[in-house]
XYZ file of C-alpha atoms in Angstrom:
681
model
C 108.323 29.022 97.036
C 111.862 28.783 94.123
C 114.430 26.777 95.049
C 116.670 26.199 98.239
C 119.838 28.766 99.154
C 121.455 24.968 99.004
C 119.689 24.374 95.451
C 121.345 27.494 94.627
C 124.865 26.641 96.003
C 124.605 22.876 94.612
C 123.927 24.807 91.549
C 126.978 27.273 91.778
C 129.350 24.198 92.254
C 128.398 22.607 88.888
C 129.585 26.037 87.325
C 125.656 27.135 86.453
C 123.581 29.418 87.573
C 119.500 29.463 89.096
C 117.611 28.780 87.067
C 119.743 27.904 84.530
C 118.704 27.358 80.563
C 115.140 26.889 79.874
C 115.378 22.586 79.441
C 117.423 22.555 82.966
C 114.307 24.075 84.874
C 111.857 21.721 82.560
C 114.326 19.061 83.868
C 113.850 20.835 87.752
C 109.531 20.983 87.157
C 109.674 17.196 86.703
C 111.769 16.770 89.736
C 109.776 18.436 91.719
C 111.784 21.550 92.523
C 109.358 24.159 91.892
C 106.808 24.089 94.242
C 104.275 26.732 92.476
C 103.427 28.064 88.679
C 104.146 31.435 89.594
C 108.238 30.510 90.384
C 107.706 29.022 87.028
C 106.960 31.682 85.286
C 109.327 33.779 87.245
C 112.225 31.161 86.222
C 110.863 31.025 82.668
C 110.880 34.483 82.500
C 114.439 34.719 83.726
C 116.178 32.464 81.848
C 114.431 34.305 78.539
C 115.582 37.257 79.716
C 119.492 35.290 79.767
C 118.730 34.209 76.379
C 117.862 37.662 74.818
C 121.310 39.077 76.887
C 123.061 36.608 74.578
C 121.153 37.782 71.262
C 121.976 41.347 72.606
C 125.608 40.815 72.507
C 125.369 39.597 68.667
C 123.636 42.509 67.960
C 126.085 44.790 69.489
C 129.085 43.067 67.548
C 127.188 42.859 64.435
C 126.236 45.941 64.546
C 129.663 47.666 64.556
C 131.374 45.942 62.488
C 128.521 48.367 60.140
C 129.685 50.961 61.976
C 132.825 50.449 60.960
C 132.245 49.598 57.886
C 129.597 51.832 57.117
C 129.838 55.062 59.074
C 131.700 57.670 57.006
C 128.863 59.159 55.073
C 127.352 61.990 56.939
C 124.078 61.374 54.469
C 120.815 60.349 55.236
C 120.323 57.347 52.974
C 116.940 56.275 51.421
C 113.962 54.643 53.429
C 114.444 50.955 51.703
C 118.188 51.274 52.201
C 117.865 52.117 55.741
C 115.372 49.192 55.987
C 118.252 46.802 54.139
C 120.944 47.811 56.509
C 118.502 47.502 59.254
C 117.453 44.290 58.488
C 120.866 43.194 57.702
C 122.823 43.543 61.181
C 119.540 41.500 62.969
C 119.617 39.177 60.402
C 123.485 38.367 60.991
C 123.106 39.145 64.826
C 120.116 36.168 64.771
C 122.412 33.763 62.768
C 125.235 34.627 65.506
C 123.303 33.983 68.237
C 121.659 30.664 66.978
C 125.191 29.288 65.700
C 126.494 29.851 68.857
C 123.544 28.489 71.154
C 121.543 26.150 68.590
C 118.409 28.226 69.089
C 117.421 28.667 65.740
C 113.231 29.345 67.609
C 114.671 31.644 70.219
C 116.898 33.366 67.777
C 113.309 34.619 65.006
C 111.715 35.784 68.505
C 114.688 37.603 69.220
C 115.041 39.330 65.862
C 110.963 39.969 65.778
C 111.418 41.593 69.719
C 114.763 43.704 68.527
C 113.061 44.612 65.484
C 110.323 46.282 66.921
C 112.335 48.174 69.666
C 114.937 49.484 67.631
C 112.124 50.856 65.161
C 110.948 52.900 68.084
C 113.970 54.346 69.059
C 114.552 54.997 65.299
C 111.510 57.296 65.875
C 112.742 58.924 68.610
C 116.044 59.642 67.493
C 115.001 60.610 63.444
C 118.161 63.112 63.241
C 120.291 59.907 63.384
C 121.520 57.286 60.969
C 120.137 53.671 61.005
C 123.443 52.592 61.932
C 123.704 55.057 65.216
C 120.417 53.531 66.361
C 121.095 49.396 66.236
C 123.908 49.738 67.872
C 122.759 52.609 70.489
C 119.758 49.686 71.087
C 122.274 47.118 71.538
C 123.671 48.455 73.941
C 120.443 50.277 75.935
C 118.550 47.161 75.751
C 121.593 44.390 76.584
C 122.360 46.976 79.980
C 119.257 46.836 81.088
C 118.460 42.863 80.441
C 122.022 42.739 82.124
C 120.940 45.070 85.352
C 117.069 43.036 85.723
C 119.085 39.744 85.685
C 121.083 41.062 88.582
C 118.885 42.237 90.277
C 116.742 38.523 89.652
C 119.690 36.802 90.972
C 119.643 38.558 94.478
C 116.643 36.766 95.143
C 118.845 34.186 95.987
C 120.540 35.744 98.712
C 117.330 36.378 100.461
C 117.547 34.283 103.349
C 121.853 35.530 103.948
C 120.705 39.384 105.187
C 124.933 40.892 105.083
C 125.035 38.793 101.783
C 121.973 40.711 100.399
C 123.267 44.287 101.820
C 126.799 43.573 100.402
C 125.106 42.478 96.527
C 122.607 45.320 96.974
C 125.055 47.646 97.236
C 127.124 46.831 94.507
C 123.955 46.548 92.668
C 123.242 50.112 92.848
C 126.719 51.007 91.750
C 125.818 48.529 88.832
C 122.634 51.066 88.047
C 125.014 53.818 87.878
C 127.876 53.107 85.885
C 124.961 51.554 83.486
C 124.055 54.975 83.247
C 126.619 56.552 82.881
C 128.064 53.911 80.288
C 124.815 54.401 78.535
C 125.085 58.063 78.228
C 128.408 58.233 77.322
C 127.855 55.673 74.497
C 125.607 58.307 73.622
C 127.268 61.466 73.068
C 129.842 59.938 70.056
C 127.151 58.505 68.364
C 125.359 61.439 68.294
C 127.488 63.463 66.731
C 129.504 61.062 64.175
C 126.146 58.926 63.561
C 124.049 62.325 63.245
C 122.202 63.081 59.886
C 120.786 66.222 60.082
C 121.877 69.214 63.040
C 119.052 71.576 64.128
C 121.155 73.515 66.515
C 124.245 75.407 64.520
C 126.356 78.074 65.200
C 128.991 78.811 62.549
C 131.637 81.278 62.688
C 130.613 84.223 60.350
C 131.360 87.926 59.481
C 127.649 89.585 60.538
C 126.333 92.703 59.230
C 128.087 96.025 59.344
C 127.418 98.178 62.087
C 126.514 95.679 65.281
C 130.065 96.246 66.981
C 128.824 95.727 70.531
C 132.255 97.217 73.606
C 134.024 93.922 74.174
C 135.917 94.151 77.809
C 138.801 91.337 77.271
C 139.934 89.875 81.166
C 143.177 88.317 81.062
C 143.848 86.881 84.391
C 147.142 85.381 85.454
C 148.947 84.097 88.561
C 152.810 83.675 88.614
C 153.128 82.856 84.693
C 156.260 83.087 82.792
C 156.216 86.936 81.916
C 157.445 86.081 78.085
C 154.168 83.980 77.756
C 151.716 86.262 79.241
C 153.610 88.844 76.571
C 152.472 86.714 73.934
C 149.088 86.551 74.660
C 148.621 90.630 75.158
C 150.731 91.272 71.903
C 147.767 88.865 69.746
C 144.817 90.633 72.152
C 146.311 94.019 70.787
C 146.408 92.958 67.196
C 142.589 91.690 66.738
C 140.730 93.228 63.917
C 138.089 94.512 66.480
C 136.893 98.713 66.281
C 135.470 98.499 69.706
C 137.131 96.788 72.794
C 139.037 96.792 75.669
C 141.869 94.871 77.841
C 142.364 94.207 81.345
C 144.943 91.864 82.860
C 144.634 91.225 86.345
C 147.685 89.777 87.773
C 146.183 87.339 90.533
C 148.060 87.413 94.011
C 151.955 87.107 92.321
C 154.344 87.469 94.540
C 157.440 87.015 92.807
C 158.064 91.291 91.069
C 160.359 90.021 88.283
C 157.221 88.189 86.845
C 154.782 90.478 87.191
C 156.376 94.148 87.196
C 157.575 93.065 83.653
C 154.403 92.482 82.324
C 153.121 96.163 84.319
C 154.988 97.668 82.418
C 154.751 95.881 78.885
C 150.660 96.801 79.763
C 151.552 100.474 80.632
C 153.297 100.656 76.947
C 150.770 99.332 75.058
C 147.497 100.837 76.471
C 146.559 97.910 78.260
C 144.413 98.532 81.825
C 146.110 96.726 84.691
C 146.131 95.503 88.309
C 148.723 94.085 90.366
C 146.087 92.347 93.297
C 147.766 91.310 96.234
C 145.780 89.327 99.189
C 142.635 89.122 97.039
C 140.457 86.209 97.631
C 138.556 84.204 95.520
C 141.426 82.790 93.280
C 140.666 83.041 89.001
C 137.008 84.159 89.695
C 137.618 86.687 92.371
C 140.119 88.262 89.856
C 137.512 88.033 87.414
C 134.701 89.085 89.656
C 137.544 92.439 89.914
C 138.273 92.565 86.322
C 134.171 92.675 85.966
C 134.279 95.881 88.277
C 136.828 97.683 86.568
C 134.793 97.261 83.289
C 134.212 100.103 80.807
C 130.688 101.105 80.965
C 129.504 100.922 77.787
C 130.915 97.458 77.414
C 128.549 94.806 76.642
C 130.050 91.639 76.412
C 132.985 89.927 77.730
C 135.646 87.573 76.175
C 138.449 85.893 78.705
C 141.147 84.849 77.748
C 143.981 83.114 79.787
C 147.068 84.146 80.216
C 148.952 81.126 78.082
C 146.716 81.801 74.909
C 147.135 83.351 71.763
C 144.576 84.451 69.945
C 143.375 84.830 65.927
C 142.904 88.347 64.516
C 139.400 87.553 63.693
C 138.174 86.180 66.771
C 135.640 88.770 67.959
C 134.412 89.689 64.468
C 133.373 86.145 63.684
C 131.786 85.471 67.225
C 130.281 88.566 68.907
C 127.373 88.892 66.196
C 125.842 86.150 67.866
C 124.769 88.293 70.681
C 122.499 89.978 68.897
C 119.839 87.475 69.729
C 118.762 89.091 73.312
C 118.604 85.816 74.370
C 122.363 84.173 73.881
C 123.936 84.851 77.023
C 127.654 83.218 76.282
C 129.556 81.624 72.961
C 131.926 79.173 73.903
C 135.101 78.653 70.576
C 136.987 75.139 71.244
C 140.368 75.166 73.775
C 142.912 74.058 71.517
C 146.678 74.058 72.099
C 150.297 74.520 70.531
C 153.967 73.261 70.749
C 152.606 69.678 70.625
C 155.484 68.294 69.548
C 156.179 65.087 71.598
C 153.596 61.729 71.059
C 152.947 62.151 74.635
C 151.749 66.005 74.366
C 149.876 64.422 71.048
C 147.937 62.288 73.567
C 147.005 64.995 76.042
C 145.668 66.781 73.045
C 143.809 64.208 71.614
C 141.840 63.501 74.589
C 140.983 66.590 74.908
C 139.838 67.599 71.804
C 137.066 65.432 72.404
C 135.646 66.760 75.053
C 135.029 69.818 72.463
C 134.998 67.224 69.194
C 131.866 65.600 70.792
C 131.015 66.035 73.736
C 130.488 69.974 73.118
C 128.839 69.634 69.604
C 125.837 67.027 71.242
C 125.260 69.456 74.299
C 124.877 72.244 71.377
C 122.196 70.339 69.606
C 120.426 70.501 73.421
C 121.191 73.978 74.508
C 122.884 72.462 77.074
C 126.570 73.312 76.973
C 129.251 74.498 79.345
C 130.864 77.939 79.320
C 134.784 76.496 79.390
C 136.284 80.055 80.413
C 139.071 81.103 78.146
C 138.302 81.420 74.276
C 134.601 82.242 75.082
C 132.292 85.214 75.726
C 129.572 86.559 77.349
C 127.210 89.056 78.083
C 127.796 91.371 80.748
C 124.101 92.129 81.438
C 123.636 88.563 81.531
C 126.585 87.696 83.660
C 125.299 90.463 86.880
C 121.812 88.764 86.418
C 123.650 85.493 87.561
C 125.706 87.569 90.482
C 128.969 87.029 88.887
C 131.626 84.638 89.020
C 130.974 82.054 92.040
C 133.995 82.121 94.161
C 132.992 78.799 95.672
C 133.801 76.651 92.789
C 137.155 76.176 91.186
C 135.491 75.221 88.513
C 133.656 79.067 88.115
C 132.905 78.781 84.205
C 131.169 75.841 84.021
C 129.008 76.411 87.054
C 127.937 79.761 86.056
C 126.693 78.437 82.387
C 124.566 76.247 84.644
C 123.312 79.539 86.055
C 122.692 81.052 83.257
C 120.682 78.666 81.168
C 118.746 77.900 84.551
C 117.485 81.437 83.959
C 116.122 81.288 80.646
C 119.283 82.058 78.631
C 120.967 80.243 75.545
C 124.029 79.325 74.880
C 125.949 78.953 71.399
C 128.842 76.919 70.446
C 130.856 77.465 67.379
C 133.059 74.940 66.489
C 136.056 76.584 65.176
C 139.502 77.201 66.578
C 139.936 81.158 67.630
C 143.273 80.296 69.917
C 145.473 78.029 70.883
C 147.479 77.443 74.354
C 149.959 75.489 75.906
C 149.423 71.777 77.713
C 150.572 70.767 80.909
C 153.954 69.451 80.507
C 153.897 66.623 82.876
C 152.360 64.098 84.054
C 151.867 66.022 87.800
C 150.780 69.035 86.078
C 148.026 67.104 83.503
C 147.008 65.155 86.964
C 146.657 68.576 89.245
C 144.750 70.185 86.172
C 142.035 67.184 86.162
C 141.945 66.677 89.840
C 140.570 70.355 89.741
C 137.612 69.907 86.917
C 136.551 66.498 88.780
C 136.469 68.486 92.256
C 134.294 71.069 90.354
C 132.572 68.372 88.728
C 131.589 67.062 92.148
C 131.047 70.721 93.767
C 128.595 71.912 90.627
C 126.686 68.606 91.298
C 126.103 68.736 95.052
C 125.023 72.258 94.963
C 122.305 71.513 91.866
C 121.506 68.264 92.497
C 117.782 68.961 93.636
C 117.269 71.957 91.478
C 118.585 69.644 88.478
C 115.858 67.358 89.708
C 113.401 69.842 89.564
C 112.962 70.022 93.243
C 114.227 73.459 93.606
C 112.722 76.584 94.940
C 112.769 80.240 94.853
C 116.485 81.339 93.508
C 117.614 77.483 93.441
C 115.297 76.891 91.111
C 116.408 76.420 87.203
C 114.126 76.706 84.244
C 115.635 73.737 82.551
C 114.275 71.467 79.737
C 114.868 67.427 80.206
C 117.739 67.225 78.044
C 119.496 69.819 79.639
C 118.694 68.729 83.187
C 120.421 64.986 81.604
C 123.336 66.542 80.072
C 124.303 68.460 83.498
C 124.025 64.944 85.399
C 125.396 62.897 83.592
C 128.311 65.280 83.630
C 128.437 65.806 86.939
C 127.807 61.942 87.884
C 130.318 61.207 85.191
C 132.731 61.809 86.994
C 132.176 59.384 89.289
C 132.670 56.235 87.129
C 136.545 56.829 88.134
C 135.297 56.096 91.621
C 132.792 53.097 91.008
C 136.114 51.692 89.305
C 137.960 51.841 92.218
C 135.390 50.500 94.374
C 135.069 47.508 92.114
C 139.096 47.164 91.781
C 139.071 46.931 95.636
C 135.690 44.437 95.751
C 138.119 42.022 92.816
C 140.523 41.631 94.925
C 138.473 40.631 98.204
C 136.579 38.327 96.388
C 140.590 36.824 95.158
C 141.122 36.574 98.555
C 137.903 34.870 100.243
C 138.019 32.037 97.389
C 141.983 31.392 98.458
C 140.668 31.280 102.367
C 137.486 29.383 101.100
C 134.964 32.174 101.598
C 132.337 32.232 99.795
C 131.038 36.003 98.349
C 127.522 37.280 97.036
C 129.659 37.349 93.541
C 129.859 33.891 93.556
C 126.504 33.226 94.420
C 125.380 35.890 91.803
C 127.921 35.125 88.871
C 127.971 32.411 86.558
C 127.008 33.413 82.612
C 126.279 36.872 84.497
C 130.329 37.680 84.454
C 130.742 37.404 80.647
C 128.239 40.087 79.045
C 130.677 43.046 81.455
C 133.395 41.864 80.194
C 132.159 41.834 76.176
C 130.167 45.211 77.244
C 133.901 46.537 78.995
C 136.109 46.029 75.848
C 133.151 46.929 73.376
C 132.960 50.240 74.963
C 136.813 50.585 74.476
C 136.805 49.478 70.919
C 133.986 52.426 69.840
C 135.646 55.202 72.359
C 138.808 54.421 70.206
C 136.761 54.379 67.305
C 134.970 57.891 68.158
C 138.023 59.062 68.627
C 139.604 58.181 65.806
C 136.436 59.362 63.565
C 136.370 62.834 65.067
C 139.963 63.782 64.927
C 141.318 62.177 62.250
C 144.144 60.482 64.047
C 145.624 56.348 63.402
C 144.061 53.656 65.655
C 147.430 53.528 67.758
C 147.591 57.514 68.437
C 143.606 57.036 69.236
C 144.576 54.503 71.338
C 147.432 55.754 73.303
C 144.846 58.925 73.965
C 142.465 56.446 75.512
C 145.048 55.613 77.821
C 145.981 58.826 78.824
C 142.122 59.186 80.146
C 142.378 56.001 82.189
C 145.612 56.890 83.964
C 143.447 59.762 85.601
C 141.273 57.518 86.939
C 142.804 57.015 90.232
C 143.039 61.252 90.516
C 139.506 61.200 89.371
C 138.468 59.351 92.435
C 140.468 61.021 95.279
C 138.926 64.012 93.733
C 135.561 62.818 93.931
C 135.802 61.846 97.567
C 138.048 65.111 98.293
C 133.982 66.869 96.569
C 131.772 64.498 98.978
C 133.785 66.117 101.839
C 134.935 69.212 102.004
C 132.274 72.282 100.906
C 135.215 75.093 99.534
C 138.890 74.491 98.190
C 141.938 75.601 96.893
C 141.835 76.636 93.002
C 145.209 74.543 91.996
C 146.902 76.183 89.124
C 148.039 74.710 86.230
C 151.925 75.200 85.923
C 152.811 76.675 82.712
C 156.996 75.622 82.585
C 158.427 72.662 82.547
C 159.930 72.632 86.073
C 158.600 69.139 87.155
C 159.406 66.620 90.450
C 162.130 64.408 89.906
C 161.530 60.992 89.194
C 161.255 59.959 92.475
C 158.805 61.994 93.723
C 157.237 61.807 90.593
C 157.162 58.085 91.565
C 155.897 58.465 94.704
C 152.847 60.095 94.240
C 152.148 57.295 91.952
C 152.156 54.622 94.523
C 148.964 53.737 95.042
C 148.307 53.151 91.286
C 151.359 51.114 90.963
C 150.275 49.258 94.166
C 146.865 48.891 92.890
C 148.179 47.500 89.417
C 150.785 45.013 91.144
C 147.913 43.110 93.517
C 145.453 43.170 90.289
C 148.005 41.841 87.879
C 148.978 39.466 91.058
C 146.173 38.321 91.408
C 145.035 37.048 87.959
C 147.210 34.472 87.804
C 146.537 33.917 91.040
C 142.778 33.304 90.898
C 143.278 31.004 87.825
C 145.775 28.680 89.467
C 144.133 28.468 92.686
C 140.453 27.734 90.804
C 140.315 27.246 87.615
C 136.778 27.566 85.876
C 135.012 29.750 83.202
C 133.407 31.573 86.251
C 136.725 32.356 87.462
C 138.336 33.664 83.777
C 135.532 35.996 83.762
C 136.371 37.219 86.800
C 140.032 37.058 85.992
C 138.887 39.013 82.884
C 137.734 41.661 84.903
C 141.322 41.995 86.896
C 142.923 41.705 84.081
C 140.844 44.630 82.264
C 141.145 46.911 86.344
C 144.909 46.293 86.290
C 145.478 47.636 82.885
C 143.242 51.367 84.338
C 146.466 51.639 87.096
C 149.046 50.410 85.264
C 148.420 53.439 82.418
C 149.097 55.476 85.346
C 152.981 55.065 85.293
C 153.218 54.559 81.714
C 151.715 57.872 80.660
C 154.123 59.572 83.217
C 156.927 57.949 81.386
C 155.948 59.675 78.234
C 155.706 62.547 80.649
C 159.167 62.554 82.323
C 161.060 59.962 80.033
C 163.157 63.044 78.202
C 164.531 63.629 81.590
C 165.656 60.245 83.596
C 165.688 56.458 81.797
C 164.318 55.671 85.078
C 161.153 55.903 83.419
C 161.220 53.608 80.949
C 161.521 50.936 83.594
C 158.410 52.095 85.052
C 157.010 51.928 81.862
C 158.189 49.106 80.728
C 156.879 47.225 83.917
C 153.841 48.691 83.415
C 153.432 47.574 80.719
C 154.340 44.284 81.403
C 151.977 43.706 84.325
C 149.643 45.082 82.267
C 149.708 42.721 79.236
C 150.916 39.542 81.191
C 148.101 38.611 82.833
C 145.771 39.951 79.831
C 147.361 37.171 78.148
C 147.292 34.887 80.578
C 143.334 35.073 80.770
C 143.136 35.328 77.193
C 145.070 31.703 77.281
C 142.856 30.566 79.777
C 139.967 31.161 78.025
C 141.089 29.659 74.202
C 141.948 26.574 76.852
C 139.071 25.667 78.571
C 136.409 23.550 77.382
C 132.909 24.158 76.756
C 132.959 28.302 76.043
C 129.957 27.632 73.968
C 127.125 29.613 74.654
C 124.609 26.359 74.362
C 124.849 25.421 78.334
C 124.398 29.428 79.102
């Protein structure tokens, strides 16, 4: 039998984790704490896994440092240079681990283990540089070791069914968020550390004579008249010999908005329709346009009513439809009038999807059809059943159906048109809510088919890589919901500690709390680095774009909950004008973020003062990170509204204050606490 629950609690009270370092296990064996050889073997393996995990943390930091220094080149280095980089990274990781722990023999053993593991991974990723493989291997191995150790620690709760159930539930959440984190780490490394591309679709002028008729569909709802006219004007001027334009005004109630557009269309030979009380929102309007197409039109181009399109757009993209297997072609969505730091941050955060996400998906024929600035084969669309009016992200849902029928998609990484960004933070939240809600709707509808359990019309003919890409895209939205769950759990831990109650996390923690913190902050640095590398922006601007992502965390969490509960939802249009709620109304809409940020910030000093210890400091570090997540919302709202009211300057400064102060307190305590060496872990 393993040591009793009382022994485990005593070890936790002393700040140690059962079973502790290998030397502690041997001492416990001499004292008769271990009942049989099996228990001793399990304990030794667990202690060894803890040490290997800390070796992986050293490996993670060293490999990231090499990425910062040497990842700018995209050429494949000679084989000897790759081996030299690999040797240098693992040697420095071993030296760092040995310096912190004093375990020279273990450092050598782990060096050999990681050499073997990273070598096998390099064989599976032959198109990556050795730097990318080393960093990804450190992330993957370290994350899996952490999960195994957390699972092993659950056995200390075996006698307490309530605590075991709670801790088991959080372990399931840990597994999900770890899988998402590994996937999110894979994407930028797959692009920025790739030395060979196998699926490239450059924009080129194709052979003379292949000019299939294109039908351009422009849906609009309550849009500014001049903006729509600018879009139509750019489409009329396209350099392509064989196309039509169908303008569909979808349920605009104000005659002063749709009547001038109708008149402009009649003057320029554009086919135009005004729909009243028509069902299906945007996808309904697109299905209506599909029924009005010229019978000879083979290709459909979707253009949102705020986009201005380059003259050579069709000439340099349509040629890929010569291949009958290609069902759709997508180009990046880009933006104009980016004339403030706030809009620049949003622009960069949205560019990342096309600069990184779409490029790695394209390598696996798993891209998403994003609607505007995309083209689709008419026959493939009809075979798939048209636009899905049940989903608020009808374009992404359609691309999965098309790929599931054996078609291919092509991503051309060049901008051919620019639209308008959401001008206020409230508008940005509405847009992201719709995207997240649509992602959850797609995951609910296609989870079993994506897992290979679909039958008949529900069966998807997808490769494993395609399935993984769409599963990551669907489950990825739930990362923010898990952040909310962990935030509330951390607040519960603080309350329980103050009341003198024991929590499962306290029972399971110890040295296992440090790796998650390092993984979080290493992930932040890696994401900011990837933003900078892919877009060419400064470090500070990249950090601001990352901050914009964080500010939408609770919005995405709400969308996930809504998507799990409801089956159909209304389409939330993104306004294209600067109209915005008053600062006080907008502040009221941020009440949940403000309350969470305030509670998490207050919990940091409260916990540190109540029970100062290394374990408490690590939990406080998690609290500080979660506080930063929610204070980023008023900070970004200030960037949106600061031009209209000084109220937002106060809100933003408060947000920065409450986010930075707990983080500074936590770092200060870590500096002051004795015994921070890993030798005792």
